[in-house]
Amino acid sequence: MNHFITTQDWSLDALQEIVDHARELKDDPIQPLLAGKTIALIFFNPSLRTRTSFEVGTWQMGGHAVVLEPGKGAWEMAFGDGEVMDGAAEEHVREAARVLSRYCDLIAVRAFPKFEDWQVDRQDATIRAFAKHATVPVINMETITHPCQELAHVMALQERLGDLRGKKYVLTWTYHPRPLNTAVANSSAIIATKFGMDVTMLCPDERYLLDERYMGWASENAAASGGSFNVSYDIDAAYAGAEVVYAKSWGALPFFGSWDDEKPIRDANKHFIVDERKMALTNDALFSHCLPARRNVKATDGVMDSPNSLIIEEAENRLHVQKSLMASLVGASAPTGAAT
Ligand code: CP
């Protein structure tokens, strides 16, 4: 069974095939590759881009998408093995995943961390439970990684830069008033290294390092691809000569569950905003962000709206890469080398 839970389970060639087919679908969007097929889109958290692009993409390929929001129109769900279900949850994933597999050809899940205990959240238990019990492929719509965003990001970068190998790529932490998910930062680190870029992760200090799993994968990917992966706490040095600047805010893992203690550290680092002065240090770098992004907090209007900004292209590409991915997973266009 092919699932799409993390790009780390997929070969570089298989991911490139998804992106290449997405480029064809961008040029010729209405193709019946999902005719007669259905996908369940399960959202435990809000969305604008993900929900719209999956629904529209499924329709453009002749399929049907069913949106389910557990706790809001669908039963609250339990996940624990052996759990005594005497709380709010009316349904267990063991039944939900198998029943949905009888109705649908694909199941996609968005399930953010609970932000209380990283040792629990890092297990990615919700989507792993769906993958365990479903009998159809499961797609990650953002949990503790965001692999669909990764594909859209790579596609947008390749459209502007061509071959990404050796390109100087900066993943920069930015301020946000609340501690956010590390998913996109994890994803940025693993996909940029997988495609051979020279990656610098810029953050305030060692407390903002990502989980060792993703730091490790980034280093392994860099070794395999001929790229590199480094950490910097020096803003000007990191930006110098960069060809890509990718911005994201995330909460410091040592403060999971005690966020009030992180707030003064976070508030002292508002100067990590991506602005014109920092971008002037780069090699005419492209800028992007997964969106949504708070303007003039994470990046200035001037950066967000500059000709070098990929934010809208990357968001558009969510539609194309997800169509390509869904077609691949139902066997309508199957890349070789995907995980089984
Ligand atoms: N980038 C992204 O996943 O956007 P949404 O949260 O709006 O789906």
CSV table of C-alpha atoms and ligand atoms in Angstrom, one decimal:
chain,number,residue,atom,x,y,z
A,1,MET,CA,0.0,0.0,0.0
A,2,ASN,CA,1.4,3.4,-1.0
A,3,HIS,CA,0.8,6.1,1.5
A,4,PHE,CA,2.0,9.8,1.2
A,5,ILE,CA,2.8,10.6,4.9
A,6,THR,CA,6.3,11.9,4.5
A,7,THR,CA,8.5,12.5,1.4
A,8,GLN,CA,11.3,10.8,3.2
A,9,ASP,CA,9.5,7.5,2.4
A,10,TRP,CA,9.6,8.3,-1.4
A,11,SER,CA,12.5,8.3,-3.7
A,12,LEU,CA,13.8,11.5,-5.3
A,13,ASP,CA,12.8,10.1,-8.8
A,14,ALA,CA,9.3,9.3,-7.6
A,15,LEU,CA,8.8,12.8,-6.2
A,16,GLN,CA,10.2,14.3,-9.4
A,17,GLU,CA,7.8,12.3,-11.5
A,18,ILE,CA,4.9,13.7,-9.4
A,19,VAL,CA,6.2,17.2,-10.0
A,20,ASP,CA,6.7,16.6,-13.7
A,21,HIS,CA,3.2,15.3,-14.2
A,22,ALA,CA,1.9,18.3,-12.1
A,23,ARG,CA,3.5,20.5,-14.7
A,24,GLU,CA,1.6,18.7,-17.5
A,25,LEU,CA,-1.7,19.1,-15.4
A,26,LYS,CA,-1.0,22.8,-15.0
A,27,ASP,CA,-1.0,23.2,-18.8
A,28,ASP,CA,-4.0,20.9,-19.3
A,29,PRO,CA,-6.0,20.8,-16.1
A,30,ILE,CA,-9.2,19.0,-17.0
A,31,GLN,CA,-8.4,15.3,-17.3
A,32,PRO,CA,-10.6,12.4,-16.1
A,33,LEU,CA,-7.9,10.7,-14.1
A,34,LEU,CA,-10.1,10.3,-11.0
A,35,ALA,CA,-13.4,9.5,-12.9
A,36,GLY,CA,-15.6,7.4,-10.6
A,37,LYS,CA,-13.2,7.9,-7.7
A,38,THR,CA,-13.8,9.5,-4.3
A,39,ILE,CA,-11.5,10.9,-1.6
A,40,ALA,CA,-12.3,11.6,2.0
A,41,LEU,CA,-10.7,14.8,3.3
A,42,ILE,CA,-10.6,14.7,7.1
A,43,PHE,CA,-9.8,18.0,8.7
A,44,PHE,CA,-9.0,18.1,12.4
A,45,ASN,CA,-7.8,21.7,11.9
A,46,PRO,CA,-8.7,24.7,9.7
A,47,SER,CA,-7.5,25.3,6.1
A,48,LEU,CA,-8.0,27.6,3.1
A,49,ARG,CA,-5.5,26.4,0.5
A,50,THR,CA,-5.5,22.7,1.3
A,51,ARG,CA,-9.2,22.2,1.4
A,52,THR,CA,-9.9,24.2,-1.7
A,53,SER,CA,-7.1,22.8,-3.8
A,54,PHE,CA,-8.0,19.2,-2.9
A,55,GLU,CA,-11.7,19.8,-3.6
A,56,VAL,CA,-11.1,21.7,-6.8
A,57,GLY,CA,-8.4,19.3,-8.0
A,58,THR,CA,-10.6,16.2,-7.4
A,59,TRP,CA,-13.5,17.9,-9.4
A,60,GLN,CA,-11.1,18.8,-12.3
A,61,MET,CA,-10.2,15.1,-12.6
A,62,GLY,CA,-13.8,13.9,-12.6
A,63,GLY,CA,-13.8,12.6,-9.0
A,64,HIS,CA,-15.7,13.5,-5.8
A,65,ALA,CA,-14.3,14.8,-2.5
A,66,VAL,CA,-16.1,14.4,0.8
A,67,VAL,CA,-15.0,16.8,3.6
A,68,LEU,CA,-15.3,15.6,7.2
A,69,GLU,CA,-14.5,17.7,10.2
A,70,PRO,CA,-14.5,15.4,13.3
A,71,GLY,CA,-16.2,17.1,16.2
A,72,LYS,CA,-18.0,19.5,13.8
A,73,GLY,CA,-20.5,17.6,11.7
A,74,ALA,CA,-18.6,14.3,12.0
A,75,TRP,CA,-18.2,12.2,15.2
A,76,GLU,CA,-15.3,13.0,17.5
A,77,MET,CA,-12.7,10.2,17.2
A,78,ALA,CA,-10.6,8.2,19.5
A,79,PHE,CA,-7.2,6.7,18.6
A,80,GLY,CA,-5.7,4.9,21.5
A,81,ASP,CA,-5.2,1.1,21.4
A,82,GLY,CA,-7.3,-0.4,24.2
A,83,GLU,CA,-8.8,3.0,25.0
A,84,VAL,CA,-11.9,3.0,27.2
A,85,MET,CA,-14.1,5.4,25.2
A,86,ASP,CA,-15.9,7.1,28.1
A,87,GLY,CA,-15.0,10.7,27.0
A,88,ALA,CA,-16.3,12.9,24.1
A,89,ALA,CA,-15.2,10.6,21.2
A,90,GLU,CA,-18.0,8.5,19.8
A,91,GLU,CA,-16.0,6.7,17.2
A,92,HIS,CA,-12.7,4.9,17.0
A,93,VAL,CA,-10.2,5.3,14.1
A,94,ARG,CA,-10.2,1.5,13.7
A,95,GLU,CA,-13.8,1.7,12.4
A,96,ALA,CA,-13.6,5.1,10.8
A,97,ALA,CA,-10.6,4.2,8.6
A,98,ARG,CA,-12.0,0.9,7.5
A,99,VAL,CA,-15.5,2.2,6.8
A,100,LEU,CA,-14.2,5.2,4.8
A,101,SER,CA,-12.0,2.7,2.9
A,102,ARG,CA,-15.2,1.0,1.8
A,103,TYR,CA,-16.6,4.2,0.4
A,104,CYS,CA,-13.5,6.0,-0.9
A,105,ASP,CA,-10.4,5.4,-2.9
A,106,LEU,CA,-8.2,7.8,-1.0
A,107,ILE,CA,-8.2,9.2,2.5
A,108,ALA,CA,-6.4,12.5,3.3
A,109,VAL,CA,-5.9,13.8,6.8
A,110,ARG,CA,-4.9,17.1,8.5
A,111,ALA,CA,-4.0,16.6,12.1
A,112,PHE,CA,-1.8,19.2,13.8
A,113,PRO,CA,0.1,18.6,17.0
A,114,LYS,CA,-1.8,19.2,20.3
A,115,PHE,CA,1.2,21.5,21.4
A,116,GLU,CA,1.2,19.9,24.9
A,117,ASP,CA,3.9,17.2,24.8
A,118,TRP,CA,6.3,17.0,21.9
A,119,GLN,CA,7.2,13.4,22.8
A,120,VAL,CA,3.6,12.5,22.1
A,121,ASP,CA,3.1,14.8,19.1
A,122,ARG,CA,6.2,13.5,17.4
A,123,GLN,CA,4.7,10.1,17.0
A,124,ASP,CA,2.2,11.5,14.5
A,125,ALA,CA,-0.3,9.1,15.9
A,126,THR,CA,-3.4,10.3,14.1
A,127,ILE,CA,-2.3,9.9,10.6
A,128,ARG,CA,-0.3,6.8,11.5
A,129,ALA,CA,-3.5,5.2,12.8
A,130,PHE,CA,-5.4,6.0,9.6
A,131,ALA,CA,-2.5,4.5,7.6
A,132,LYS,CA,-2.5,1.4,9.8
A,133,HIS,CA,-6.3,0.7,9.6
A,134,ALA,CA,-7.2,2.1,6.1
A,135,THR,CA,-7.2,-0.2,3.2
A,136,VAL,CA,-6.7,2.6,0.7
A,137,PRO,CA,-3.8,5.1,0.4
A,138,VAL,CA,-3.6,7.9,3.0
A,139,ILE,CA,-2.3,11.4,2.2
A,140,ASN,CA,-0.8,13.8,4.7
A,141,MET,CA,-2.5,17.2,4.5
A,142,GLU,CA,-0.2,18.5,7.3
A,143,THR,CA,0.6,16.9,10.6
A,144,ILE,CA,4.1,17.3,11.8
A,145,THR,CA,5.3,17.5,8.2
A,146,HIS,CA,3.6,19.1,5.2
A,147,PRO,CA,4.6,17.0,2.2
A,148,CYS,CA,2.1,18.4,-0.2
A,149,GLN,CA,3.5,21.8,0.5
A,150,GLU,CA,7.0,20.4,-0.2
A,151,LEU,CA,6.0,19.3,-3.7
A,152,ALA,CA,4.4,22.7,-4.4
A,153,HIS,CA,7.5,24.4,-3.2
A,154,VAL,CA,9.9,22.3,-5.3
A,155,MET,CA,7.7,22.8,-8.3
A,156,ALA,CA,7.7,26.6,-7.9
A,157,LEU,CA,11.4,26.7,-7.3
A,158,GLN,CA,12.1,24.5,-10.4
A,159,GLU,CA,9.8,26.8,-12.5
A,160,ARG,CA,12.1,29.7,-11.7
A,161,LEU,CA,15.5,28.1,-11.2
A,162,GLY,CA,15.5,24.9,-13.1
A,163,ASP,CA,18.0,22.4,-11.6
A,164,LEU,CA,18.0,23.1,-7.8
A,165,ARG,CA,21.3,21.3,-7.1
A,166,GLY,CA,23.9,23.6,-5.4
A,167,LYS,CA,21.5,26.5,-5.0
A,168,LYS,CA,22.0,28.4,-1.7
A,169,TYR,CA,18.8,28.0,0.3
A,170,VAL,CA,17.9,29.7,3.6
A,171,LEU,CA,15.1,28.4,5.8
A,172,THR,CA,14.6,31.3,8.3
A,173,TRP,CA,12.7,31.2,11.5
A,174,THR,CA,10.5,34.3,11.8
A,175,TYR,CA,8.6,35.9,14.7
A,176,HIS,CA,4.9,35.1,15.2
A,177,PRO,CA,2.9,36.0,18.2
A,178,ARG,CA,1.9,32.4,18.8
A,179,PRO,CA,4.1,29.2,18.8
A,180,LEU,CA,3.3,27.5,15.5
A,181,ASN,CA,3.7,23.9,14.2
A,182,THR,CA,7.2,22.8,13.1
A,183,ALA,CA,5.7,20.9,10.2
A,184,VAL,CA,6.7,23.2,7.3
A,185,ALA,CA,10.1,23.9,8.8
A,186,ASN,CA,10.7,20.1,9.0
A,187,SER,CA,9.4,19.7,5.5
A,188,SER,CA,11.6,22.6,4.1
A,189,ALA,CA,14.7,21.1,5.6
A,190,ILE,CA,14.1,17.6,4.3
A,191,ILE,CA,12.9,18.5,0.8
A,192,ALA,CA,15.5,21.2,0.1
A,193,THR,CA,18.3,18.8,1.0
A,194,LYS,CA,16.7,15.9,-0.9
A,195,PHE,CA,16.9,18.1,-4.1
A,196,GLY,CA,20.5,18.9,-3.5
A,197,MET,CA,20.4,22.4,-2.3
A,198,ASP,CA,23.0,24.0,0.1
A,199,VAL,CA,20.7,24.6,3.0
A,200,THR,CA,21.2,26.9,6.0
A,201,MET,CA,18.6,26.8,8.7
A,202,LEU,CA,18.6,30.2,10.4
A,203,CYS,CA,17.0,30.5,13.9
A,204,PRO,CA,17.5,32.6,17.1
A,205,ASP,CA,19.4,29.9,19.0
A,206,GLU,CA,19.7,26.2,19.8
A,207,ARG,CA,16.3,26.2,21.5
A,208,TYR,CA,14.7,26.6,18.0
A,209,LEU,CA,16.5,23.6,16.5
A,210,LEU,CA,14.1,21.1,14.9
A,211,ASP,CA,13.5,17.6,16.1
A,212,GLU,CA,16.5,15.4,15.7
A,213,ARG,CA,14.5,13.1,13.3
A,214,TYR,CA,14.2,16.0,10.8
A,215,MET,CA,17.7,17.4,11.4
A,216,GLY,CA,19.0,13.9,10.9
A,217,TRP,CA,17.1,13.3,7.7
A,218,ALA,CA,18.2,16.7,6.3
A,219,SER,CA,21.8,15.7,6.9
A,220,GLU,CA,21.3,12.3,5.4
A,221,ASN,CA,19.6,13.8,2.4
A,222,ALA,CA,22.4,16.3,1.9
A,223,ALA,CA,25.0,13.5,2.0
A,224,ALA,CA,23.1,11.5,-0.6
A,225,SER,CA,22.3,14.4,-2.9
A,226,GLY,CA,25.6,16.3,-2.8
A,227,GLY,CA,24.0,19.2,-1.0
A,228,SER,CA,24.6,20.5,2.5
A,229,PHE,CA,22.8,21.2,5.7
A,230,ASN,CA,24.0,23.8,8.3
A,231,VAL,CA,22.6,25.8,11.1
A,232,SER,CA,23.2,29.5,11.6
A,233,TYR,CA,22.2,32.0,14.4
A,234,ASP,CA,23.8,34.9,12.4
A,235,ILE,CA,21.2,36.7,10.3
A,236,ASP,CA,23.5,38.6,7.9
A,237,ALA,CA,25.9,35.7,7.4
A,238,ALA,CA,23.0,33.3,6.5
A,239,TYR,CA,21.4,35.7,4.0
A,240,ALA,CA,24.7,36.5,2.3
A,241,GLY,CA,24.6,35.2,-1.3
A,242,ALA,CA,21.3,33.2,-0.7
A,243,GLU,CA,19.3,32.3,-3.9
A,244,VAL,CA,16.2,31.2,-2.0
A,245,VAL,CA,14.8,32.5,1.3
A,246,TYR,CA,12.0,30.4,2.8
A,247,ALA,CA,10.3,31.9,5.9
A,248,LYS,CA,8.4,30.1,8.6
A,249,SER,CA,7.7,30.6,12.3
A,250,TRP,CA,7.7,27.7,14.8
A,251,GLY,CA,7.5,27.0,18.5
A,252,ALA,CA,10.7,26.0,20.4
A,253,LEU,CA,10.5,22.3,21.1
A,254,PRO,CA,11.9,22.6,24.7
A,255,PHE,CA,8.9,24.8,25.6
A,256,PHE,CA,6.2,22.4,24.4
A,257,GLY,CA,3.5,22.6,27.0
A,258,SER,CA,4.9,25.6,28.8
A,259,TRP,CA,4.6,28.3,26.2
A,260,ASP,CA,4.4,31.2,28.6
A,261,ASP,CA,8.1,30.6,29.3
A,262,GLU,CA,8.9,30.8,25.6
A,263,LYS,CA,7.1,34.1,25.0
A,264,PRO,CA,9.9,36.5,26.2
A,265,ILE,CA,12.4,34.7,24.0
A,266,ARG,CA,10.0,34.8,21.0
A,267,ASP,CA,9.2,38.5,21.6
A,268,ALA,CA,12.9,39.4,21.7
A,269,ASN,CA,13.4,38.0,18.1
A,270,LYS,CA,10.9,40.1,16.1
A,271,HIS,CA,13.9,41.4,14.1
A,272,PHE,CA,14.0,38.0,12.2
A,273,ILE,CA,11.3,39.5,10.0
A,274,VAL,CA,12.2,39.1,6.3
A,275,ASP,CA,12.7,42.6,5.0
A,276,GLU,CA,14.3,44.5,2.2
A,277,ARG,CA,17.6,45.1,4.1
A,278,LYS,CA,18.1,41.4,4.6
A,279,MET,CA,17.0,40.5,1.0
A,280,ALA,CA,19.5,43.0,-0.3
A,281,LEU,CA,22.3,40.8,1.2
A,282,THR,CA,21.2,37.9,-1.0
A,283,ASN,CA,22.0,36.9,-4.6
A,284,ASP,CA,18.7,38.3,-5.8
A,285,ALA,CA,17.0,35.5,-3.8
A,286,LEU,CA,13.5,34.2,-4.4
A,287,PHE,CA,11.3,34.5,-1.4
A,288,SER,CA,8.5,32.1,-0.4
A,289,HIS,CA,6.2,31.1,2.5
A,290,CYS,CA,3.6,28.3,2.7
A,291,LEU,CA,0.8,30.8,3.7
A,292,PRO,CA,-1.1,32.0,5.6
A,293,ALA,CA,1.5,34.6,6.6
A,294,ARG,CA,1.1,37.7,8.8
A,295,ARG,CA,2.2,40.6,6.8
A,296,ASN,CA,4.8,43.0,8.4
A,297,VAL,CA,5.3,40.4,11.1
A,298,LYS,CA,6.9,37.5,9.3
A,299,ALA,CA,7.8,39.4,6.1
A,300,THR,CA,7.3,43.0,5.0
A,301,ASP,CA,4.8,44.0,2.3
A,302,GLY,CA,7.7,44.9,0.1
A,303,VAL,CA,9.1,41.3,0.3
A,304,MET,CA,5.7,39.6,0.0
A,305,ASP,CA,4.8,41.6,-3.1
A,306,SER,CA,8.1,41.7,-4.8
A,307,PRO,CA,8.7,40.1,-8.2
A,308,ASN,CA,10.9,37.6,-6.4
A,309,SER,CA,8.1,36.4,-4.2
A,310,LEU,CA,6.8,32.9,-5.0
A,311,ILE,CA,4.0,32.8,-2.5
A,312,ILE,CA,1.1,32.8,-4.9
A,313,GLU,CA,2.8,30.5,-7.4
A,314,GLU,CA,3.6,28.0,-4.6
A,315,ALA,CA,0.0,28.1,-3.4
A,316,GLU,CA,-1.3,27.6,-6.9
A,317,ASN,CA,1.0,24.6,-7.3
A,318,ARG,CA,-0.7,22.9,-4.4
A,319,LEU,CA,-3.5,22.2,-6.8
A,320,HIS,CA,-1.3,20.7,-9.5
A,321,VAL,CA,0.9,18.6,-7.4
A,322,GLN,CA,-2.0,17.1,-5.4
A,323,LYS,CA,-3.8,16.2,-8.6
A,324,SER,CA,-0.7,14.5,-9.8
A,325,LEU,CA,-0.3,12.7,-6.4
A,326,MET,CA,-3.9,11.5,-6.3
A,327,ALA,CA,-3.7,10.2,-9.9
A,328,SER,CA,-0.5,8.4,-9.0
A,329,LEU,CA,-1.9,6.8,-5.8
A,330,VAL,CA,-5.0,5.5,-7.6
A,331,GLY,CA,-2.8,4.1,-10.3
A,332,ALA,CA,-3.8,6.6,-13.0
A,333,SER,CA,-0.2,7.6,-13.4
A,334,ALA,CA,2.2,5.6,-11.3
A,335,PRO,CA,5.7,6.7,-10.5
A,336,THR,CA,8.3,4.0,-9.9
A,337,GLY,CA,10.2,4.1,-6.6
A,338,ALA,CA,7.4,5.1,-4.3
A,339,ALA,CA,7.4,3.5,-0.9
A,340,THR,CA,5.2,0.5,-0.3
B,1,CP,N1,-0.3,26.2,3.3
B,1,CP,C1,-1.5,25.6,3.8
B,1,CP,O1,-1.5,24.4,4.0
B,1,CP,O2,-2.5,26.4,3.8
B,1,CP,P1,-3.9,26.1,4.6
B,1,CP,O3,-3.6,26.0,6.0
B,1,CP,O4,-4.8,27.3,4.3
B,1,CP,O5,-4.5,24.8,4.0
